PDB file of C-alpha atoms and ligand atoms in Angstrom:
ATOM      1  CA  UNK A   1       0.684 -18.478  27.900  1.00 61.00           C
ATOM      2  CA  UNK A   2       0.034 -17.275  31.204  1.00 67.00           C
ATOM      3  CA  UNK A   3      -3.612 -15.594  31.376  1.00 79.00           C
ATOM      4  CA  UNK A   4      -4.619 -14.183  34.796  1.00 88.00           C
ATOM      5  CA  UNK A   5      -7.614 -14.062  35.262  1.00 90.00           C
ATOM      6  CA  UNK A   6      -8.468 -10.977  37.080  1.00 93.00           C
ATOM      7  CA  UNK A   7      -7.520  -9.326  33.779  1.00 94.00           C
ATOM      8  CA  UNK A   8     -10.900 -11.457  32.966  1.00 93.00           C
ATOM      9  CA  UNK A   9     -13.043  -9.741  36.050  1.00 94.00           C
ATOM     10  CA  UNK A  10     -12.600  -6.879  34.894  1.00 95.00           C
ATOM     11  CA  UNK A  11     -13.123  -7.264  31.020  1.00 94.00           C
ATOM     12  CA  UNK A  12     -16.372  -8.253  32.316  1.00 94.00           C
ATOM     13  CA  UNK A  13     -17.178  -5.783  34.760  1.00 93.00           C
ATOM     14  CA  UNK A  14     -16.959  -3.559  31.380  1.00 94.00           C
ATOM     15  CA  UNK A  15     -19.266  -5.997  29.650  1.00 94.00           C
ATOM     16  CA  UNK A  16     -15.718  -7.181  27.305  1.00 94.00           C
ATOM     17  CA  UNK A  17     -15.505  -9.945  25.267  1.00 91.00           C
ATOM     18  CA  UNK A  18     -12.142 -10.281  24.137  1.00 92.00           C
ATOM     19  CA  UNK A  19     -10.405 -12.931  22.828  1.00 94.00           C
ATOM     20  CA  UNK A  20      -8.288 -15.212  25.172  1.00 92.00           C
ATOM     21  CA  UNK A  21      -5.212 -14.951  22.632  1.00 94.00           C
ATOM     22  CA  UNK A  22      -5.667 -11.165  22.464  1.00 96.00           C
ATOM     23  CA  UNK A  23      -6.061 -10.147  25.594  1.00 95.00           C
ATOM     24  CA  UNK A  24      -3.190 -12.537  26.243  1.00 95.00           C
ATOM     25  CA  UNK A  25      -0.472 -10.319  23.941  1.00 96.00           C
ATOM     26  CA  UNK A  26      -2.335  -7.693  25.637  1.00 97.00           C
ATOM     27  CA  UNK A  27      -1.235  -8.854  29.722  1.00 95.00           C
ATOM     28  CA  UNK A  28       1.943  -9.967  26.853  1.00 96.00           C
ATOM     29  CA  UNK A  29       2.529  -5.386  26.126  1.00 97.00           C
ATOM     30  CA  UNK A  30       1.497  -4.370  29.603  1.00 96.00           C
ATOM     31  CA  UNK A  31       3.936  -6.171  31.450  1.00 95.00           C
ATOM     32  CA  UNK A  32       6.683  -5.770  29.144  1.00 96.00           C
ATOM     33  CA  UNK A  33       5.601  -2.073  28.916  1.00 97.00           C
ATOM     34  CA  UNK A  34       5.687  -1.721  32.956  1.00 96.00           C
ATOM     35  CA  UNK A  35       9.394  -3.861  33.274  1.00 94.00           C
ATOM     36  CA  UNK A  36      10.517  -1.498  30.396  1.00 94.00           C
ATOM     37  CA  UNK A  37      13.932  -0.338  31.904  1.00 92.00           C
ATOM     38  CA  UNK A  38      13.601   3.026  30.552  1.00 88.00           C
ATOM     39  CA  UNK A  39      10.322   4.639  32.799  1.00 88.00           C
ATOM     40  CA  UNK A  40       7.314   4.239  29.602  1.00 90.00           C
ATOM     41  CA  UNK A  41       3.915   5.097  32.482  1.00 88.00           C
ATOM     42  CA  UNK A  42       3.939   6.017  35.613  1.00 89.00           C
ATOM     43  CA  UNK A  43       1.324   3.886  36.930  1.00 91.00           C
ATOM     44  CA  UNK A  44       3.560   0.578  38.827  1.00 89.00           C
ATOM     45  CA  UNK A  45      -0.027  -1.598  39.488  1.00 93.00           C
ATOM     46  CA  UNK A  46      -0.978  -4.041  37.138  1.00 94.00           C
ATOM     47  CA  UNK A  47      -4.030  -3.927  37.452  1.00 95.00           C
ATOM     48  CA  UNK A  48      -4.949  -0.179  37.137  1.00 94.00           C
ATOM     49  CA  UNK A  49      -2.552   0.018  34.425  1.00 95.00           C
ATOM     50  CA  UNK A  50      -4.990  -2.569  33.273  1.00 96.00           C
ATOM     51  CA  UNK A  51      -8.175  -0.201  33.295  1.00 94.00           C
ATOM     52  CA  UNK A  52      -5.998   2.866  33.137  1.00 94.00           C
ATOM     53  CA  UNK A  53      -4.812   2.480  29.326  1.00 96.00           C
ATOM     54  CA  UNK A  54      -5.643  -0.718  28.987  1.00 97.00           C
ATOM     55  CA  UNK A  55     -10.161  -0.364  28.565  1.00 96.00           C
ATOM     56  CA  UNK A  56      -9.495   2.931  28.247  1.00 96.00           C
ATOM     57  CA  UNK A  57      -8.106   2.058  24.372  1.00 98.00           C
ATOM     58  CA  UNK A  58     -10.554  -0.800  24.600  1.00 97.00           C
ATOM     59  CA  UNK A  59     -13.334   1.369  25.339  1.00 96.00           C
ATOM     60  CA  UNK A  60     -12.766   4.446  22.867  1.00 97.00           C
ATOM     61  CA  UNK A  61     -12.036   2.207  19.757  1.00 97.00           C
ATOM     62  CA  UNK A  62     -15.296   0.083  21.014  1.00 95.00           C
ATOM     63  CA  UNK A  63     -17.196   3.806  21.589  1.00 94.00           C
ATOM     64  CA  UNK A  64     -16.073   5.109  18.529  1.00 94.00           C
ATOM     65  CA  UNK A  65     -18.662   3.908  14.750  1.00 94.00           C
ATOM     66  CA  UNK A  66     -16.502   5.550  12.834  1.00 94.00           C
ATOM     67  CA  UNK A  67     -13.093   3.262  14.297  1.00 94.00           C
ATOM     68  CA  UNK A  68     -14.840   0.004  12.621  1.00 93.00           C
ATOM     69  CA  UNK A  69     -14.945   0.607   9.008  1.00 94.00           C
ATOM     70  CA  UNK A  70     -11.727   2.251   9.114  1.00 98.00           C
ATOM     71  CA  UNK A  71      -8.636   0.967   7.516  1.00 98.00           C
ATOM     72  CA  UNK A  72      -5.312   3.412   8.273  1.00 98.00           C
ATOM     73  CA  UNK A  73      -4.896   4.987  11.727  1.00 98.00           C
ATOM     74  CA  UNK A  74      -1.948   7.173  13.008  1.00 98.00           C
ATOM     75  CA  UNK A  75      -1.496   7.514  16.995  1.00 98.00           C
ATOM     76  CA  UNK A  76       0.291  10.506  17.412  1.00 98.00           C
ATOM     77  CA  UNK A  77       2.451  11.080  20.186  1.00 98.00           C
ATOM     78  CA  UNK A  78       2.694   6.938  21.444  1.00 98.00           C
ATOM     79  CA  UNK A  79       4.768   7.309  23.953  1.00 97.00           C
ATOM     80  CA  UNK A  80       5.174   3.427  25.409  1.00 97.00           C
ATOM     81  CA  UNK A  81       2.234   2.600  22.156  1.00 98.00           C
ATOM     82  CA  UNK A  82      -1.136   3.353  24.393  1.00 98.00           C
ATOM     83  CA  UNK A  83      -3.408   2.944  22.352  1.00 98.00           C
ATOM     84  CA  UNK A  84      -1.778   2.551  18.870  1.00 98.00           C
ATOM     85  CA  UNK A  85      -0.541  -1.250  20.349  1.00 98.00           C
ATOM     86  CA  UNK A  86      -3.406  -2.208  21.685  1.00 98.00           C
ATOM     87  CA  UNK A  87      -5.373  -1.394  19.280  1.00 98.00           C
ATOM     88  CA  UNK A  88      -2.916  -3.403  16.899  1.00 98.00           C
ATOM     89  CA  UNK A  89      -4.366  -5.932  18.676  1.00 98.00           C
ATOM     90  CA  UNK A  90      -7.252  -6.037  19.117  1.00 97.00           C
ATOM     91  CA  UNK A  91      -7.667  -4.685  14.861  1.00 98.00           C
ATOM     92  CA  UNK A  92      -4.733  -6.954  12.984  1.00 98.00           C
ATOM     93  CA  UNK A  93      -6.902  -6.257   9.730  1.00 98.00           C
ATOM     94  CA  UNK A  94      -6.279  -2.549   9.954  1.00 98.00           C
ATOM     95  CA  UNK A  95      -3.219  -0.959   9.856  1.00 98.00           C
ATOM     96  CA  UNK A  96      -1.357   1.265  12.073  1.00 98.00           C
ATOM     97  CA  UNK A  97       0.783   4.606  12.652  1.00 98.00           C
ATOM     98  CA  UNK A  98       2.460   5.069  16.031  1.00 98.00           C
ATOM     99  CA  UNK A  99       4.998   8.317  16.266  1.00 98.00           C
ATOM    100  CA  UNK A 100       6.827  10.040  18.659  1.00 98.00           C
ATOM    101  CA  UNK A 101       9.972  12.460  18.728  1.00 98.00           C
ATOM    102  CA  UNK A 102      11.584  10.094  21.545  1.00 97.00           C
ATOM    103  CA  UNK A 103      13.825   7.751  20.323  1.00 97.00           C
ATOM    104  CA  UNK A 104      14.007   5.748  23.891  1.00 96.00           C
ATOM    105  CA  UNK A 105      10.146   5.576  23.313  1.00 97.00           C
ATOM    106  CA  UNK A 106      10.166   4.183  19.362  1.00 98.00           C
ATOM    107  CA  UNK A 107      13.102   2.032  20.259  1.00 97.00           C
ATOM    108  CA  UNK A 108      10.708   0.604  23.467  1.00 98.00           C
ATOM    109  CA  UNK A 109       7.734   0.548  21.059  1.00 98.00           C
ATOM    110  CA  UNK A 110      10.071  -1.638  17.991  1.00 98.00           C
ATOM    111  CA  UNK A 111      10.956  -3.674  20.333  1.00 98.00           C
ATOM    112  CA  UNK A 112       7.596  -4.534  21.787  1.00 98.00           C
ATOM    113  CA  UNK A 113       5.657  -5.041  18.957  1.00 97.00           C
ATOM    114  CA  UNK A 114       8.692  -7.197  17.920  1.00 98.00           C
ATOM    115  CA  UNK A 115       8.075  -9.173  20.083  1.00 97.00           C
ATOM    116  CA  UNK A 116       4.441  -9.375  20.388  1.00 98.00           C
ATOM    117  CA  UNK A 117       4.724 -10.315  15.732  1.00 98.00           C
ATOM    118  CA  UNK A 118       2.827  -7.710  15.223  1.00 98.00           C
ATOM    119  CA  UNK A 119       2.045  -6.742  11.230  1.00 98.00           C
ATOM    120  CA  UNK A 120      -0.017  -3.752  11.266  1.00 98.00           C
ATOM    121  CA  UNK A 121       2.717  -1.326  12.847  1.00 98.00           C
ATOM    122  CA  UNK A 122       4.878   1.024  11.771  1.00 98.00           C
ATOM    123  CA  UNK A 123       7.296   3.254  14.611  1.00 98.00           C
ATOM    124  CA  UNK A 124       7.910   6.533  12.848  1.00 98.00           C
ATOM    125  CA  UNK A 125      10.468   8.514  15.432  1.00 98.00           C
ATOM    126  CA  UNK A 126      10.179  12.073  13.983  1.00 98.00           C
ATOM    127  CA  UNK A 127       8.158  15.185  15.070  1.00 98.00           C
ATOM    128  CA  UNK A 128       4.276  14.766  14.585  1.00 98.00           C
ATOM    129  CA  UNK A 129       4.233  18.653  12.534  1.00 98.00           C
ATOM    130  CA  UNK A 130       7.370  16.911   9.819  1.00 98.00           C
ATOM    131  CA  UNK A 131       5.652  13.672   9.522  1.00 98.00           C
ATOM    132  CA  UNK A 132       1.979  14.948   9.326  1.00 98.00           C
ATOM    133  CA  UNK A 133       3.700  17.284   5.898  1.00 98.00           C
ATOM    134  CA  UNK A 134       4.945  13.840   4.880  1.00 98.00           C
ATOM    135  CA  UNK A 135       2.049  12.251   5.128  1.00 98.00           C
ATOM    136  CA  UNK A 136      -0.528  14.520   3.471  1.00 98.00           C
ATOM    137  CA  UNK A 137      -4.330  12.808   3.398  1.00 98.00           C
ATOM    138  CA  UNK A 138      -3.184   9.688   4.697  1.00 98.00           C
ATOM    139  CA  UNK A 139      -5.386   8.471   7.438  1.00 98.00           C
ATOM    140  CA  UNK A 140      -9.074   7.553   8.038  1.00 98.00           C
ATOM    141  CA  UNK A 141      -8.037   8.567  10.851  1.00 98.00           C
ATOM    142  CA  UNK A 142      -6.114   9.742  13.143  1.00 98.00           C
ATOM    143  CA  UNK A 143      -5.751  10.213  16.863  1.00 98.00           C
ATOM    144  CA  UNK A 144      -4.141  10.645  20.499  1.00 98.00           C
ATOM    145  CA  UNK A 145      -4.559  10.649  24.663  1.00 98.00           C
ATOM    146  CA  UNK A 146      -2.634  12.779  26.403  1.00 97.00           C
ATOM    147  CA  UNK A 147      -0.274  14.548  23.170  1.00 98.00           C
ATOM    148  CA  UNK A 148      -1.893  18.498  23.892  1.00 98.00           C
ATOM    149  CA  UNK A 149      -4.289  21.120  23.861  1.00 98.00           C
ATOM    150  CA  UNK A 150      -7.334  20.144  21.773  1.00 98.00           C
ATOM    151  CA  UNK A 151      -6.355  23.237  19.179  1.00 98.00           C
ATOM    152  CA  UNK A 152      -2.762  21.795  20.010  1.00 98.00           C
ATOM    153  CA  UNK A 153      -3.875  18.392  18.608  1.00 98.00           C
ATOM    154  CA  UNK A 154      -6.068  19.760  15.952  1.00 98.00           C
ATOM    155  CA  UNK A 155      -2.876  21.475  13.916  1.00 98.00           C
ATOM    156  CA  UNK A 156      -1.005  18.394  14.500  1.00 98.00           C
ATOM    157  CA  UNK A 157      -3.468  16.343  13.135  1.00 98.00           C
ATOM    158  CA  UNK A 158      -5.792  17.312  10.471  1.00 98.00           C
ATOM    159  CA  UNK A 159      -3.652  18.087   7.230  1.00 98.00           C
ATOM    160  CA  UNK A 160      -2.876  13.847   8.047  1.00 98.00           C
ATOM    161  CA  UNK A 161      -6.625  12.914   7.799  1.00 98.00           C
ATOM    162  CA  UNK A 162      -8.468  12.248   4.748  1.00 98.00           C
ATOM    163  CA  UNK A 163     -11.909  14.316   3.518  1.00 98.00           C
ATOM    164  CA  UNK A 164     -14.278  13.402   5.718  1.00 98.00           C
ATOM    165  CA  UNK A 165     -11.536  11.031   7.146  1.00 98.00           C
ATOM    166  CA  UNK A 166     -12.108  11.342  11.227  1.00 98.00           C
ATOM    167  CA  UNK A 167      -9.768  13.000  13.836  1.00 98.00           C
ATOM    168  CA  UNK A 168     -10.497  10.947  17.525  1.00 98.00           C
ATOM    169  CA  UNK A 169      -8.673  13.119  20.936  1.00 98.00           C
ATOM    170  CA  UNK A 170      -9.129  10.959  24.287  1.00 98.00           C
ATOM    171  CA  UNK A 171     -10.035  13.951  26.664  1.00 97.00           C
ATOM    172  CA  UNK A 172     -10.870  14.142  30.525  1.00 93.00           C
ATOM    173  CA  UNK A 173     -14.099  16.367  31.299  1.00 91.00           C
ATOM    174  CA  UNK A 174     -11.920  18.726  30.784  1.00 93.00           C
ATOM    175  CA  UNK A 175     -12.625  19.166  27.204  1.00 96.00           C
ATOM    176  CA  UNK A 176     -15.918  20.933  27.610  1.00 94.00           C
ATOM    177  CA  UNK A 177     -14.634  23.349  30.823  1.00 93.00           C
ATOM    178  CA  UNK A 178     -11.411  24.467  28.563  1.00 94.00           C
ATOM    179  CA  UNK A 179     -11.435  23.386  25.898  1.00 97.00           C
ATOM    180  CA  UNK A 180     -13.917  23.345  23.554  1.00 97.00           C
ATOM    181  CA  UNK A 181     -13.607  27.311  23.204  1.00 97.00           C
ATOM    182  CA  UNK A 182      -9.905  27.150  21.559  1.00 98.00           C
ATOM    183  CA  UNK A 183     -10.856  24.102  19.729  1.00 98.00           C
ATOM    184  CA  UNK A 184     -13.238  25.911  17.492  1.00 98.00           C
ATOM    185  CA  UNK A 185     -11.048  28.553  17.165  1.00 97.00           C
ATOM    186  CA  UNK A 186      -8.162  26.233  15.521  1.00 98.00           C
ATOM    187  CA  UNK A 187     -11.469  23.848  13.561  1.00 98.00           C
ATOM    188  CA  UNK A 188     -12.453  26.811  11.359  1.00 97.00           C
ATOM    189  CA  UNK A 189      -8.942  27.204   9.879  1.00 98.00           C
ATOM    190  CA  UNK A 190      -8.155  23.934   9.967  1.00 98.00           C
ATOM    191  CA  UNK A 191     -11.335  22.490   7.647  1.00 98.00           C
ATOM    192  CA  UNK A 192     -12.055  19.773  11.076  1.00 98.00           C
ATOM    193  CA  UNK A 193     -15.590  20.059  12.640  1.00 98.00           C
ATOM    194  CA  UNK A 194     -16.020  18.927  16.223  1.00 98.00           C
ATOM    195  CA  UNK A 195     -18.587  15.301  14.704  1.00 98.00           C
ATOM    196  CA  UNK A 196     -19.131  14.507  18.335  1.00 97.00           C
ATOM    197  CA  UNK A 197     -18.449  14.194  21.550  1.00 97.00           C
ATOM    198  CA  UNK A 198     -18.862  10.313  23.207  1.00 97.00           C
ATOM    199  CA  UNK A 199     -18.857   9.633  27.277  1.00 95.00           C
ATOM    200  CA  UNK A 200     -17.828   6.329  29.105  1.00 94.00           C
ATOM    201  CA  UNK A 201     -16.721   5.444  32.365  1.00 91.00           C
ATOM    202  CA  UNK A 202     -13.059   4.242  33.891  1.00 91.00           C
ATOM    203  CA  UNK A 203     -13.236   2.825  37.296  1.00 80.00           C
ATOM    204  CA  UNK A 204     -15.927   1.835  39.300  1.00 66.00           C
ATOM    205  CA  UNK A 205     -16.007   3.246  41.816  1.00 59.00           C
ATOM    206  CA  UNK A 206     -14.347   6.793  41.299  1.00 72.00           C
ATOM    207  CA  UNK A 207     -16.533   6.617  37.762  1.00 71.00           C
ATOM    208  CA  UNK A 208     -13.984   8.762  36.035  1.00 80.00           C
ATOM    209  CA  UNK A 209     -15.598  10.155  32.924  1.00 91.00           C
ATOM    210  CA  UNK A 210     -13.542  10.400  29.407  1.00 94.00           C
ATOM    211  CA  UNK A 211     -14.560  11.639  25.823  1.00 96.00           C
ATOM    212  CA  UNK A 212     -13.719  10.765  22.446  1.00 97.00           C
ATOM    213  CA  UNK A 213     -14.255  14.039  20.801  1.00 98.00           C
ATOM    214  CA  UNK A 214     -14.686  13.248  16.901  1.00 98.00           C
ATOM    215  CA  UNK A 215     -13.676  15.979  14.617  1.00 98.00           C
ATOM    216  CA  UNK A 216     -14.935  15.141  11.144  1.00 98.00           C
ATOM    217  CA  UNK A 217     -12.021  16.864   8.570  1.00 98.00           C
ATOM    218  CA  UNK A 218     -14.845  18.658   5.662  1.00 98.00           C
ATOM    219  CA  UNK A 219     -12.637  20.325   3.770  1.00 98.00           C
ATOM    220  CA  UNK A 220      -8.881  19.939   2.198  1.00 98.00           C
ATOM    221  CA  UNK A 221      -6.852  21.430   5.353  1.00 98.00           C
ATOM    222  CA  UNK A 222      -5.036  24.476   4.079  1.00 98.00           C
ATOM    223  CA  UNK A 223      -1.329  23.204   3.525  1.00 97.00           C
ATOM    224  CA  UNK A 224      -0.114  26.097   5.923  1.00 97.00           C
ATOM    225  CA  UNK A 225      -0.901  23.465   8.838  1.00 98.00           C
ATOM    226  CA  UNK A 226       0.863  21.949  10.676  1.00 98.00           C
ATOM    227  CA  UNK A 227       2.972  25.637  11.284  1.00 98.00           C
ATOM    228  CA  UNK A 228       7.184  24.606  11.842  1.00 97.00           C
ATOM    229  CA  UNK A 229       8.111  22.319  14.732  1.00 97.00           C
ATOM    230  CA  UNK A 230       7.302  23.611  17.356  1.00 97.00           C
ATOM    231  CA  UNK A 231       4.883  26.824  16.890  1.00 98.00           C
ATOM    232  CA  UNK A 232       1.878  24.973  17.502  1.00 98.00           C
ATOM    233  CA  UNK A 233       1.992  24.462  20.756  1.00 97.00           C
ATOM    234  CA  UNK A 234       4.047  28.062  21.873  1.00 96.00           C
ATOM    235  CA  UNK A 235       1.606  29.766  19.484  1.00 97.00           C
ATOM    236  CA  UNK A 236      -2.152  27.460  19.688  1.00 98.00           C
ATOM    237  CA  UNK A 237      -4.351  29.082  16.930  1.00 98.00           C
ATOM    238  CA  UNK A 238      -6.593  28.696  19.800  1.00 96.00           C
ATOM    239  CA  UNK A 239      -5.064  31.381  21.565  1.00 94.00           C
ATOM    240  CA  UNK A 240      -3.000  32.010  24.039  1.00 85.00           C
ATOM    241  CA  UNK A 241      -2.728  29.088  26.851  1.00 68.00           C
TER     242      UNK A 241
HETATM  243  C1  SAM B 301       2.083  11.816  27.927  1.00 59.44           C
HETATM  244  S1  SAM B 301       3.187  11.280  26.464  1.00 59.44           S
HETATM  245  C2  SAM B 301       0.869  10.380  26.077  1.00 59.44           C
HETATM  246  C3  SAM B 301       1.732   9.028  25.863  1.00 59.44           C
HETATM  247  C4  SAM B 301       0.878   8.018  25.337  1.00 59.44           C
HETATM  248  N1  SAM B 301      -0.351   8.776  24.155  1.00 59.44           N
HETATM  249  C5  SAM B 301      -0.229   7.614  26.237  1.00 59.44           C
HETATM  250  O1  SAM B 301      -2.137   8.004  26.250  1.00 59.44           O
HETATM  251  O2  SAM B 301       0.330   6.740  27.767  1.00 59.44           O
HETATM  252  C6  SAM B 301       2.615  12.079  25.219  1.00 59.44           C
HETATM  253  C7  SAM B 301       4.149  12.083  23.830  1.00 59.44           C
HETATM  254  O3  SAM B 301       3.888  12.187  22.813  1.00 59.44           O
HETATM  255  C8  SAM B 301       4.676  12.669  22.248  1.00 59.44           C
HETATM  256  N2  SAM B 301       4.592  14.260  21.525  1.00 59.44           N
HETATM  257  C9  SAM B 301       4.632  15.018  22.094  1.00 59.44           C
HETATM  258  N3  SAM B 301       4.413  16.504  21.248  1.00 59.44           N
HETATM  259  C10 SAM B 301       5.071  16.067  20.381  1.00 59.44           C
HETATM  260  C11 SAM B 301       5.485  16.472  18.425  1.00 59.44           C
HETATM  261  N4  SAM B 301       5.278  17.474  18.664  1.00 59.44           N
HETATM  262  N5  SAM B 301       6.051  14.892  17.873  1.00 59.44           N
HETATM  263  C12 SAM B 301       6.249  14.381  18.054  1.00 59.44           C
HETATM  264  N6  SAM B 301       6.202  12.792  19.286  1.00 59.44           N
HETATM  265  C13 SAM B 301       4.738  14.274  20.853  1.00 59.44           C
HETATM  266  C14 SAM B 301       6.255  12.981  23.283  1.00 59.44           C
HETATM  267  O4  SAM B 301       7.374  11.749  23.569  1.00 59.44           O
HETATM  268  C15 SAM B 301       4.918  11.774  24.190  1.00 59.44           C
HETATM  269  O5  SAM B 301       5.816  10.581  24.304  1.00 59.44           O
END
């Protein structure tokens, strides 16, 4: 399989060392993602997409210690498969559940994992609120990227997370400025606690700050959460938008 040297250079610039066969699979995935007939990502330049989507997913996982022991992980609102498909390529020994309510996205995800011959991916076409009620305390880590404001993402994630497991939210700097106060209110109700904030940078020149916000589930989440489908987003636990 052809491997674009520029991807290797980008990886090196972040001091990342990924086996060649995995990098080839990631490059094949990115090619499918960017050329898929339905629009799955706004970014059309493959090198920018590589940095914005792929490096973001890799750095987030590598910098999160909790990730190394996790065996079963959910990616809520996976869209075109970020981070779920990239993580499934990188960590074949872990099992991933990728959830999205939009049928054309889950169809694309099924095609991608089939083409990539991934054996560790489950794609679920469902609203997250329903998925959570059917998968209580199942996951070591429940993660999401660009899904919703932090308090809403927490309500979606908490029930399906194991006790002493983690919720991992991909966020930008606006988390501290705008979302943290909402997340705090929701955390108390859901029995989760913000444990740490992991910072990393994307794009050398612009130094784009990215954050993984890690919450620990310290007790059982009351079964009334997540509330009925659509309610978490309409009436967020942290207060009105
Ligand atoms: C902005 S996209 C992000 C996709 C991907 N995680 C990424 O970073 O590129 C958010 C995705 O979440 C899905 N989504 C939002 N709310 C949802 C819900 N309540 N249940 C299931 N999927 C949901 C949408 O369909 C969409 O594909």
